[in-house]
């Protein structure tokens, strides 16, 4: 069975088409478009009309790609910026009209559970004890702790993400020291009341984690994150992107994602490993389980 998931986030709109393989999911197609919904919100948090149209067109194109590959099921989900938007029903209607597709706006808890499922199912060796998962998005961050047998037992959803932090604090390219200081202070404040269980293993999912893994390797402990920040601020975003084969827009967002991941390391009390799966994989695993 071949399944597809389109994930509309605050920074990006992503498509994953996958099918069962010998070692978990086998990726058939992955696409990413920086739609940056978070930058197109008015003072009330509503998504602008041009952005609604743009995102619906992107989803329609991704849906056509999934259907052309013979996807047996196609799910579309939306996360932080959309669930907070007072006009989210307009995006749901626009996607339905453009892509003939029902869009589900996830709660923070649902997002955390899907990310946990996708991340833990992608681990090479199933852990015996509690696992922590942090999913850093553009507009929110979800943390979950649980076991493979019992599932998720603790969840936190924070209204802080890489896109919002970057948009609120970063004006220079590369970022100035005082900008980074303000950004990291906001991240620390967001985590101040979090008392997460300390798992045996913790993994990070999302675009920031994947990109940082390409910069400094799969283990994101405190020294690795410091090294990553040094690389990010060593030159303008376009130059850093060219050196490390990253998207320049992602590099501009990385200081925000990195600050959140620093706080997650402190909250979990263990280093983070970059995960091979996340929200989209979790949605697809659920669809496969339902199909039997």
PDB file of C-alpha atoms in Angstrom:
ATOM      1  CA  UNK A   1       0.000   0.000   0.000  1.00  0.00           C
ATOM      2  CA  UNK A   2       1.377   3.386  -1.022  1.00  0.00           C
ATOM      3  CA  UNK A   3       0.380   6.325   1.192  1.00  0.00           C
ATOM      4  CA  UNK A   4       0.923  10.073   1.063  1.00  0.00           C
ATOM      5  CA  UNK A   5       0.785  12.891   3.581  1.00  0.00           C
ATOM      6  CA  UNK A   6       0.834  16.634   2.937  1.00  0.00           C
ATOM      7  CA  UNK A   7       1.827  18.687   5.984  1.00  0.00           C
ATOM      8  CA  UNK A   8       1.051  22.426   5.955  1.00  0.00           C
ATOM      9  CA  UNK A   9       3.217  24.093   8.557  1.00  0.00           C
ATOM     10  CA  UNK A  10       4.113  27.624   9.587  1.00  0.00           C
ATOM     11  CA  UNK A  11       7.297  27.620   7.459  1.00  0.00           C
ATOM     12  CA  UNK A  12       6.856  24.896   4.871  1.00  0.00           C
ATOM     13  CA  UNK A  13       4.339  22.762   3.037  1.00  0.00           C
ATOM     14  CA  UNK A  14       5.693  19.234   2.615  1.00  0.00           C
ATOM     15  CA  UNK A  15       4.679  16.092   0.797  1.00  0.00           C
ATOM     16  CA  UNK A  16       5.784  12.564   1.626  1.00  0.00           C
ATOM     17  CA  UNK A  17       4.802   9.549  -0.447  1.00  0.00           C
ATOM     18  CA  UNK A  18       5.922   6.270   1.111  1.00  0.00           C
ATOM     19  CA  UNK A  19       5.195   2.564   1.244  1.00  0.00           C
ATOM     20  CA  UNK A  20       6.158  -0.294   3.576  1.00  0.00           C
ATOM     21  CA  UNK A  21       9.696  -1.562   3.099  1.00  0.00           C
ATOM     22  CA  UNK A  22      11.877  -4.204   4.719  1.00  0.00           C
ATOM     23  CA  UNK A  23      13.148  -1.759   7.374  1.00  0.00           C
ATOM     24  CA  UNK A  24      10.118   0.465   7.860  1.00  0.00           C
ATOM     25  CA  UNK A  25       8.809   3.039   5.414  1.00  0.00           C
ATOM     26  CA  UNK A  26      10.397   3.371   1.986  1.00  0.00           C
ATOM     27  CA  UNK A  27      10.327   6.933   0.682  1.00  0.00           C
ATOM     28  CA  UNK A  28       8.936   7.220  -2.843  1.00  0.00           C
ATOM     29  CA  UNK A  29       8.809  11.025  -3.085  1.00  0.00           C
ATOM     30  CA  UNK A  30       9.479  13.938  -0.752  1.00  0.00           C
ATOM     31  CA  UNK A  31       8.805  17.580  -1.636  1.00  0.00           C
ATOM     32  CA  UNK A  32       9.159  20.812   0.317  1.00  0.00           C
ATOM     33  CA  UNK A  33       8.004  24.350  -0.465  1.00  0.00           C
ATOM     34  CA  UNK A  34       8.782  27.311   1.811  1.00  0.00           C
ATOM     35  CA  UNK A  35       5.281  28.798   1.917  1.00  0.00           C
ATOM     36  CA  UNK A  36       6.031  30.825   5.113  1.00  0.00           C
ATOM     37  CA  UNK A  37       2.438  31.204   6.308  1.00  0.00           C
ATOM     38  CA  UNK A  38       3.784  32.698   9.526  1.00  0.00           C
ATOM     39  CA  UNK A  39       4.913  35.801   7.643  1.00  0.00           C
ATOM     40  CA  UNK A  40       1.490  36.304   6.068  1.00  0.00           C
ATOM     41  CA  UNK A  41      -0.560  36.764   9.236  1.00  0.00           C
ATOM     42  CA  UNK A  42      -2.309  40.009  10.140  1.00  0.00           C
ATOM     43  CA  UNK A  43      -2.434  41.441  13.657  1.00  0.00           C
ATOM     44  CA  UNK A  44      -5.277  39.084  14.553  1.00  0.00           C
ATOM     45  CA  UNK A  45      -3.363  36.069  13.273  1.00  0.00           C
ATOM     46  CA  UNK A  46      -5.503  35.626  10.150  1.00  0.00           C
ATOM     47  CA  UNK A  47      -3.871  34.283   6.984  1.00  0.00           C
ATOM     48  CA  UNK A  48      -3.877  36.765   4.088  1.00  0.00           C
ATOM     49  CA  UNK A  49      -6.011  36.029   1.009  1.00  0.00           C
ATOM     50  CA  UNK A  50      -3.003  35.814  -1.363  1.00  0.00           C
ATOM     51  CA  UNK A  51      -1.304  33.335   0.974  1.00  0.00           C
ATOM     52  CA  UNK A  52      -4.453  31.210   1.183  1.00  0.00           C
ATOM     53  CA  UNK A  53      -4.498  30.985  -2.599  1.00  0.00           C
ATOM     54  CA  UNK A  54      -0.766  30.261  -2.815  1.00  0.00           C
ATOM     55  CA  UNK A  55      -0.862  27.456  -0.258  1.00  0.00           C
ATOM     56  CA  UNK A  56      -3.932  25.875  -1.844  1.00  0.00           C
ATOM     57  CA  UNK A  57      -2.134  25.847  -5.202  1.00  0.00           C
ATOM     58  CA  UNK A  58       0.970  24.252  -3.653  1.00  0.00           C
ATOM     59  CA  UNK A  59      -1.166  21.564  -1.980  1.00  0.00           C
ATOM     60  CA  UNK A  60      -3.005  20.925  -5.262  1.00  0.00           C
ATOM     61  CA  UNK A  61       0.301  20.400  -7.075  1.00  0.00           C
ATOM     62  CA  UNK A  62       1.566  18.056  -4.375  1.00  0.00           C
ATOM     63  CA  UNK A  63      -1.713  16.129  -4.398  1.00  0.00           C
ATOM     64  CA  UNK A  64      -1.431  15.665  -8.165  1.00  0.00           C
ATOM     65  CA  UNK A  65       2.124  14.361  -7.709  1.00  0.00           C
ATOM     66  CA  UNK A  66       0.985  11.868  -5.051  1.00  0.00           C
ATOM     67  CA  UNK A  67      -1.933  10.658  -7.122  1.00  0.00           C
ATOM     68  CA  UNK A  68       0.259  10.307 -10.213  1.00  0.00           C
ATOM     69  CA  UNK A  69       2.467   7.947  -8.185  1.00  0.00           C
ATOM     70  CA  UNK A  70      -0.538   5.799  -7.359  1.00  0.00           C
ATOM     71  CA  UNK A  71      -1.008   6.734  -3.718  1.00  0.00           C
ATOM     72  CA  UNK A  72      -3.760   4.572  -2.226  1.00  0.00           C
ATOM     73  CA  UNK A  73      -4.442   7.139   0.467  1.00  0.00           C
ATOM     74  CA  UNK A  74      -3.700  10.846   0.744  1.00  0.00           C
ATOM     75  CA  UNK A  75      -3.934  12.761   4.022  1.00  0.00           C
ATOM     76  CA  UNK A  76      -3.481  16.507   4.462  1.00  0.00           C
ATOM     77  CA  UNK A  77      -2.801  18.003   7.884  1.00  0.00           C
ATOM     78  CA  UNK A  78      -2.080  21.515   9.126  1.00  0.00           C
ATOM     79  CA  UNK A  79      -0.291  22.657  12.274  1.00  0.00           C
ATOM     80  CA  UNK A  80       0.513  25.695  14.418  1.00  0.00           C
ATOM     81  CA  UNK A  81      -0.096  28.855  12.388  1.00  0.00           C
ATOM     82  CA  UNK A  82      -3.210  27.357  10.834  1.00  0.00           C
ATOM     83  CA  UNK A  83      -4.810  26.080  14.046  1.00  0.00           C
ATOM     84  CA  UNK A  84      -4.293  29.526  15.615  1.00  0.00           C
ATOM     85  CA  UNK A  85      -5.698  31.450  12.619  1.00  0.00           C
ATOM     86  CA  UNK A  86      -9.253  32.758  13.050  1.00  0.00           C
ATOM     87  CA  UNK A  87      -9.838  32.144   9.317  1.00  0.00           C
ATOM     88  CA  UNK A  88      -8.465  28.597   9.223  1.00  0.00           C
ATOM     89  CA  UNK A  89     -11.805  27.419   7.785  1.00  0.00           C
ATOM     90  CA  UNK A  90     -10.990  29.482   4.691  1.00  0.00           C
ATOM     91  CA  UNK A  91      -7.788  27.501   4.158  1.00  0.00           C
ATOM     92  CA  UNK A  92      -9.674  24.238   4.655  1.00  0.00           C
ATOM     93  CA  UNK A  93     -12.179  25.358   1.997  1.00  0.00           C
ATOM     94  CA  UNK A  94      -9.454  26.584  -0.383  1.00  0.00           C
ATOM     95  CA  UNK A  95      -7.591  23.258  -0.172  1.00  0.00           C
ATOM     96  CA  UNK A  96     -10.823  21.337  -0.714  1.00  0.00           C
ATOM     97  CA  UNK A  97     -11.624  23.384  -3.827  1.00  0.00           C
ATOM     98  CA  UNK A  98      -8.131  23.335  -5.311  1.00  0.00           C
ATOM     99  CA  UNK A  99      -7.019  19.814  -4.438  1.00  0.00           C
ATOM    100  CA  UNK A 100     -10.252  17.884  -3.797  1.00  0.00           C
ATOM    101  CA  UNK A 101      -8.781  17.018  -0.439  1.00  0.00           C
ATOM    102  CA  UNK A 102      -9.993  17.243   3.160  1.00  0.00           C
ATOM    103  CA  UNK A 103      -7.580  19.198   5.350  1.00  0.00           C
ATOM    104  CA  UNK A 104      -7.370  18.233   9.020  1.00  0.00           C
ATOM    105  CA  UNK A 105      -6.141  20.948  11.401  1.00  0.00           C
ATOM    106  CA  UNK A 106      -4.263  19.120  14.150  1.00  0.00           C
ATOM    107  CA  UNK A 107      -4.262  20.054  17.814  1.00  0.00           C
ATOM    108  CA  UNK A 108      -0.899  20.365  19.523  1.00  0.00           C
ATOM    109  CA  UNK A 109      -1.480  17.007  21.261  1.00  0.00           C
ATOM    110  CA  UNK A 110      -2.311  15.265  17.977  1.00  0.00           C
ATOM    111  CA  UNK A 111       0.787  16.756  16.375  1.00  0.00           C
ATOM    112  CA  UNK A 112       2.948  15.511  19.252  1.00  0.00           C
ATOM    113  CA  UNK A 113       1.510  11.994  19.050  1.00  0.00           C
ATOM    114  CA  UNK A 114       2.063  11.722  15.298  1.00  0.00           C
ATOM    115  CA  UNK A 115       5.629  13.047  15.637  1.00  0.00           C
ATOM    116  CA  UNK A 116       6.328  10.520  18.415  1.00  0.00           C
ATOM    117  CA  UNK A 117       4.986   7.654  16.320  1.00  0.00           C
ATOM    118  CA  UNK A 118       6.942   8.652  13.228  1.00  0.00           C
ATOM    119  CA  UNK A 119      10.184   9.255  15.125  1.00  0.00           C
ATOM    120  CA  UNK A 120      10.142   6.115  17.239  1.00  0.00           C
ATOM    121  CA  UNK A 121       9.122   3.836  14.372  1.00  0.00           C
ATOM    122  CA  UNK A 122      12.135   5.097  12.408  1.00  0.00           C
ATOM    123  CA  UNK A 123      14.686   4.184  15.090  1.00  0.00           C
ATOM    124  CA  UNK A 124      17.181   1.546  13.951  1.00  0.00           C
ATOM    125  CA  UNK A 125      17.002  -0.287  17.279  1.00  0.00           C
ATOM    126  CA  UNK A 126      13.814  -0.172  19.368  1.00  0.00           C
ATOM    127  CA  UNK A 127      14.680   1.354  22.755  1.00  0.00           C
ATOM    128  CA  UNK A 128      13.766  -0.525  25.901  1.00  0.00           C
ATOM    129  CA  UNK A 129      12.898   2.486  28.036  1.00  0.00           C
ATOM    130  CA  UNK A 130      11.270   5.913  27.754  1.00  0.00           C
ATOM    131  CA  UNK A 131      11.926   7.969  24.616  1.00  0.00           C
ATOM    132  CA  UNK A 132      11.605  11.741  24.332  1.00  0.00           C
ATOM    133  CA  UNK A 133      10.692  13.417  21.048  1.00  0.00           C
ATOM    134  CA  UNK A 134      10.889  17.125  20.265  1.00  0.00           C
ATOM    135  CA  UNK A 135       9.300  18.402  17.056  1.00  0.00           C
ATOM    136  CA  UNK A 136      10.401  21.974  16.317  1.00  0.00           C
ATOM    137  CA  UNK A 137       8.094  23.602  13.819  1.00  0.00           C
ATOM    138  CA  UNK A 138       7.870  27.095  12.492  1.00  0.00           C
ATOM    139  CA  UNK A 139       5.201  28.263  14.915  1.00  0.00           C
ATOM    140  CA  UNK A 140       5.122  25.712  17.718  1.00  0.00           C
ATOM    141  CA  UNK A 141       7.177  23.031  19.418  1.00  0.00           C
ATOM    142  CA  UNK A 142       5.784  19.723  20.602  1.00  0.00           C
ATOM    143  CA  UNK A 143       7.473  17.493  23.169  1.00  0.00           C
ATOM    144  CA  UNK A 144       6.412  13.946  23.986  1.00  0.00           C
ATOM    145  CA  UNK A 145       7.741  11.180  26.206  1.00  0.00           C
ATOM    146  CA  UNK A 146       6.620   7.563  26.147  1.00  0.00           C
ATOM    147  CA  UNK A 147       7.551   4.004  25.289  1.00  0.00           C
ATOM    148  CA  UNK A 148       6.996   1.894  22.209  1.00  0.00           C
ATOM    149  CA  UNK A 149       4.753  -0.492  24.174  1.00  0.00           C
ATOM    150  CA  UNK A 150       2.662   2.014  26.130  1.00  0.00           C
ATOM    151  CA  UNK A 151       2.730   4.937  23.714  1.00  0.00           C
ATOM    152  CA  UNK A 152       2.876   8.588  24.757  1.00  0.00           C
ATOM    153  CA  UNK A 153       2.566   9.252  28.485  1.00  0.00           C
ATOM    154  CA  UNK A 154       3.547  12.958  28.666  1.00  0.00           C
ATOM    155  CA  UNK A 155       3.018  15.819  26.193  1.00  0.00           C
ATOM    156  CA  UNK A 156       3.737  19.551  26.061  1.00  0.00           C
ATOM    157  CA  UNK A 157       2.914  21.920  23.192  1.00  0.00           C
ATOM    158  CA  UNK A 158       4.610  25.325  23.230  1.00  0.00           C
ATOM    159  CA  UNK A 159       3.672  28.300  21.080  1.00  0.00           C
ATOM    160  CA  UNK A 160       7.230  28.918  19.980  1.00  0.00           C
ATOM    161  CA  UNK A 161       9.022  27.865  16.810  1.00  0.00           C
ATOM    162  CA  UNK A 162      11.877  28.627  14.461  1.00  0.00           C
ATOM    163  CA  UNK A 163       9.922  30.918  12.144  1.00  0.00           C
ATOM    164  CA  UNK A 164       8.334  33.057  14.824  1.00  0.00           C
ATOM    165  CA  UNK A 165      11.611  33.467  16.700  1.00  0.00           C
ATOM    166  CA  UNK A 166      13.523  34.407  13.550  1.00  0.00           C
ATOM    167  CA  UNK A 167      10.854  36.844  12.373  1.00  0.00           C
ATOM    168  CA  UNK A 168      10.627  38.577  15.761  1.00  0.00           C
ATOM    169  CA  UNK A 169      14.333  38.943  16.475  1.00  0.00           C
ATOM    170  CA  UNK A 170      16.616  38.592  13.456  1.00  0.00           C
ATOM    171  CA  UNK A 171      17.278  41.632  11.291  1.00  0.00           C
ATOM    172  CA  UNK A 172      20.958  41.261  10.364  1.00  0.00           C
ATOM    173  CA  UNK A 173      22.586  38.784   7.997  1.00  0.00           C
ATOM    174  CA  UNK A 174      24.429  37.126   9.631  1.00  0.00           C
ATOM    175  CA  UNK A 175      22.547  37.669  12.896  1.00  0.00           C
ATOM    176  CA  UNK A 176      24.019  40.109  15.405  1.00  0.00           C
ATOM    177  CA  UNK A 177      24.926  39.011  18.918  1.00  0.00           C
ATOM    178  CA  UNK A 178      22.202  41.038  20.605  1.00  0.00           C
ATOM    179  CA  UNK A 179      19.591  39.595  18.229  1.00  0.00           C
ATOM    180  CA  UNK A 180      20.667  36.066  19.067  1.00  0.00           C
ATOM    181  CA  UNK A 181      20.632  36.903  22.764  1.00  0.00           C
ATOM    182  CA  UNK A 182      17.025  38.118  22.614  1.00  0.00           C
ATOM    183  CA  UNK A 183      15.990  35.099  20.559  1.00  0.00           C
ATOM    184  CA  UNK A 184      17.551  32.623  22.987  1.00  0.00           C
ATOM    185  CA  UNK A 185      16.058  34.453  25.963  1.00  0.00           C
ATOM    186  CA  UNK A 186      12.564  34.044  24.510  1.00  0.00           C
ATOM    187  CA  UNK A 187      13.177  30.340  23.948  1.00  0.00           C
ATOM    188  CA  UNK A 188      14.391  29.923  27.531  1.00  0.00           C
ATOM    189  CA  UNK A 189      11.324  31.740  28.859  1.00  0.00           C
ATOM    190  CA  UNK A 190       9.002  29.466  26.863  1.00  0.00           C
ATOM    191  CA  UNK A 191      10.582  26.395  28.489  1.00  0.00           C
ATOM    192  CA  UNK A 192      10.735  27.868  31.996  1.00  0.00           C
ATOM    193  CA  UNK A 193       7.676  26.034  33.269  1.00  0.00           C
ATOM    194  CA  UNK A 194       8.376  22.719  31.548  1.00  0.00           C
ATOM    195  CA  UNK A 195       9.157  19.771  33.832  1.00  0.00           C
ATOM    196  CA  UNK A 196       9.690  17.000  31.310  1.00  0.00           C
ATOM    197  CA  UNK A 197      10.408  13.412  32.340  1.00  0.00           C
ATOM    198  CA  UNK A 198      14.028  12.463  31.663  1.00  0.00           C
ATOM    199  CA  UNK A 199      13.989   9.713  29.017  1.00  0.00           C
ATOM    200  CA  UNK A 200      16.710   7.185  28.249  1.00  0.00           C
ATOM    201  CA  UNK A 201      16.874   8.462  24.680  1.00  0.00           C
ATOM    202  CA  UNK A 202      15.689  11.702  23.061  1.00  0.00           C
ATOM    203  CA  UNK A 203      15.264  12.431  19.374  1.00  0.00           C
ATOM    204  CA  UNK A 204      14.573  15.597  17.396  1.00  0.00           C
ATOM    205  CA  UNK A 205      12.397  15.891  14.297  1.00  0.00           C
ATOM    206  CA  UNK A 206      11.613  18.718  11.895  1.00  0.00           C
ATOM    207  CA  UNK A 207      13.488  20.794   9.356  1.00  0.00           C
ATOM    208  CA  UNK A 208      15.741  22.524  11.875  1.00  0.00           C
ATOM    209  CA  UNK A 209      16.949  19.236  13.371  1.00  0.00           C
ATOM    210  CA  UNK A 210      17.580  17.680   9.962  1.00  0.00           C
ATOM    211  CA  UNK A 211      19.555  20.701   8.762  1.00  0.00           C
ATOM    212  CA  UNK A 212      21.602  20.937  11.958  1.00  0.00           C
ATOM    213  CA  UNK A 213      22.387  17.246  11.601  1.00  0.00           C
ATOM    214  CA  UNK A 214      23.897  17.984   8.216  1.00  0.00           C
ATOM    215  CA  UNK A 215      26.056  20.699   9.770  1.00  0.00           C
ATOM    216  CA  UNK A 216      27.394  18.899  12.857  1.00  0.00           C
ATOM    217  CA  UNK A 217      26.276  15.269  12.709  1.00  0.00           C
ATOM    218  CA  UNK A 218      23.377  13.248  14.130  1.00  0.00           C
ATOM    219  CA  UNK A 219      24.048  13.912  17.833  1.00  0.00           C
ATOM    220  CA  UNK A 220      22.791  17.336  18.923  1.00  0.00           C
ATOM    221  CA  UNK A 221      24.316  17.817  22.355  1.00  0.00           C
ATOM    222  CA  UNK A 222      25.258  21.194  23.829  1.00  0.00           C
ATOM    223  CA  UNK A 223      28.772  21.356  22.253  1.00  0.00           C
ATOM    224  CA  UNK A 224      27.436  20.337  18.830  1.00  0.00           C
ATOM    225  CA  UNK A 225      24.734  23.010  18.978  1.00  0.00           C
ATOM    226  CA  UNK A 226      27.356  25.631  19.910  1.00  0.00           C
ATOM    227  CA  UNK A 227      29.460  24.526  16.931  1.00  0.00           C
ATOM    228  CA  UNK A 228      26.410  24.723  14.690  1.00  0.00           C
ATOM    229  CA  UNK A 229      25.639  28.271  15.800  1.00  0.00           C
ATOM    230  CA  UNK A 230      29.242  29.301  15.060  1.00  0.00           C
ATOM    231  CA  UNK A 231      28.851  27.936  11.536  1.00  0.00           C
ATOM    232  CA  UNK A 232      25.496  29.636  10.992  1.00  0.00           C
ATOM    233  CA  UNK A 233      26.739  33.102  12.021  1.00  0.00           C
ATOM    234  CA  UNK A 234      30.099  32.796  10.246  1.00  0.00           C
ATOM    235  CA  UNK A 235      28.776  34.306   6.982  1.00  0.00           C
ATOM    236  CA  UNK A 236      25.571  35.556   5.332  1.00  0.00           C
ATOM    237  CA  UNK A 237      22.822  32.958   4.998  1.00  0.00           C
ATOM    238  CA  UNK A 238      23.293  32.497   1.264  1.00  0.00           C
ATOM    239  CA  UNK A 239      26.997  31.743   1.734  1.00  0.00           C
ATOM    240  CA  UNK A 240      26.384  29.288   4.598  1.00  0.00           C
ATOM    241  CA  UNK A 241      23.726  27.601   2.484  1.00  0.00           C
ATOM    242  CA  UNK A 242      26.127  27.263  -0.447  1.00  0.00           C
ATOM    243  CA  UNK A 243      28.916  25.844   1.705  1.00  0.00           C
ATOM    244  CA  UNK A 244      26.741  23.191   3.322  1.00  0.00           C
ATOM    245  CA  UNK A 245      24.216  22.449   0.560  1.00  0.00           C
ATOM    246  CA  UNK A 246      21.263  23.861   2.484  1.00  0.00           C
ATOM    247  CA  UNK A 247      18.394  26.117   1.481  1.00  0.00           C
ATOM    248  CA  UNK A 248      19.168  29.772   2.265  1.00  0.00           C
ATOM    249  CA  UNK A 249      15.703  30.258   3.758  1.00  0.00           C
ATOM    250  CA  UNK A 250      16.328  27.337   6.110  1.00  0.00           C
ATOM    251  CA  UNK A 251      19.647  28.857   7.206  1.00  0.00           C
ATOM    252  CA  UNK A 252      17.849  32.106   8.094  1.00  0.00           C
ATOM    253  CA  UNK A 253      15.476  30.133  10.318  1.00  0.00           C
ATOM    254  CA  UNK A 254      18.104  27.919  11.959  1.00  0.00           C
ATOM    255  CA  UNK A 255      19.026  30.209  14.882  1.00  0.00           C
ATOM    256  CA  UNK A 256      15.428  29.979  16.074  1.00  0.00           C
ATOM    257  CA  UNK A 257      15.256  26.213  15.719  1.00  0.00           C
ATOM    258  CA  UNK A 258      18.656  25.821  17.351  1.00  0.00           C
ATOM    259  CA  UNK A 259      17.620  27.900  20.374  1.00  0.00           C
ATOM    260  CA  UNK A 260      14.565  25.702  20.901  1.00  0.00           C
ATOM    261  CA  UNK A 261      16.628  22.525  20.573  1.00  0.00           C
ATOM    262  CA  UNK A 262      19.095  23.856  23.157  1.00  0.00           C
ATOM    263  CA  UNK A 263      16.211  24.182  25.593  1.00  0.00           C
ATOM    264  CA  UNK A 264      14.923  20.711  24.725  1.00  0.00           C
ATOM    265  CA  UNK A 265      18.331  19.226  25.579  1.00  0.00           C
ATOM    266  CA  UNK A 266      18.099  20.902  28.987  1.00  0.00           C
ATOM    267  CA  UNK A 267      14.477  19.838  29.478  1.00  0.00           C
ATOM    268  CA  UNK A 268      15.086  16.165  28.643  1.00  0.00           C
ATOM    269  CA  UNK A 269      18.480  16.027  30.343  1.00  0.00           C
ATOM    270  CA  UNK A 270      20.036  14.002  27.517  1.00  0.00           C
ATOM    271  CA  UNK A 271      21.466  14.835  24.067  1.00  0.00           C
ATOM    272  CA  UNK A 272      19.184  14.732  21.045  1.00  0.00           C
ATOM    273  CA  UNK A 273      19.575  12.337  18.138  1.00  0.00           C
ATOM    274  CA  UNK A 274      18.326  13.491  14.741  1.00  0.00           C
ATOM    275  CA  UNK A 275      15.346  11.286  13.886  1.00  0.00           C
ATOM    276  CA  UNK A 276      14.669   9.649  10.547  1.00  0.00           C
ATOM    277  CA  UNK A 277      10.914  10.180  10.749  1.00  0.00           C
ATOM    278  CA  UNK A 278       8.364  12.549  12.187  1.00  0.00           C
ATOM    279  CA  UNK A 279       4.850  13.908  11.744  1.00  0.00           C
ATOM    280  CA  UNK A 280       4.268  12.811   8.149  1.00  0.00           C
ATOM    281  CA  UNK A 281       5.626   9.341   8.827  1.00  0.00           C
ATOM    282  CA  UNK A 282       3.380   9.102  11.870  1.00  0.00           C
ATOM    283  CA  UNK A 283       0.308   9.949   9.795  1.00  0.00           C
ATOM    284  CA  UNK A 284       1.270   7.333   7.206  1.00  0.00           C
ATOM    285  CA  UNK A 285       1.884   4.671   9.867  1.00  0.00           C
ATOM    286  CA  UNK A 286      -1.608   5.324  11.228  1.00  0.00           C
ATOM    287  CA  UNK A 287      -3.108   4.940   7.756  1.00  0.00           C
ATOM    288  CA  UNK A 288      -1.249   1.668   7.189  1.00  0.00           C
ATOM    289  CA  UNK A 289      -2.395   0.349  10.572  1.00  0.00           C
ATOM    290  CA  UNK A 290      -6.014   1.213   9.743  1.00  0.00           C
ATOM    291  CA  UNK A 291      -5.707  -0.655   6.448  1.00  0.00           C
ATOM    292  CA  UNK A 292      -4.505  -3.741   8.307  1.00  0.00           C
TER     293      UNK A 292
END
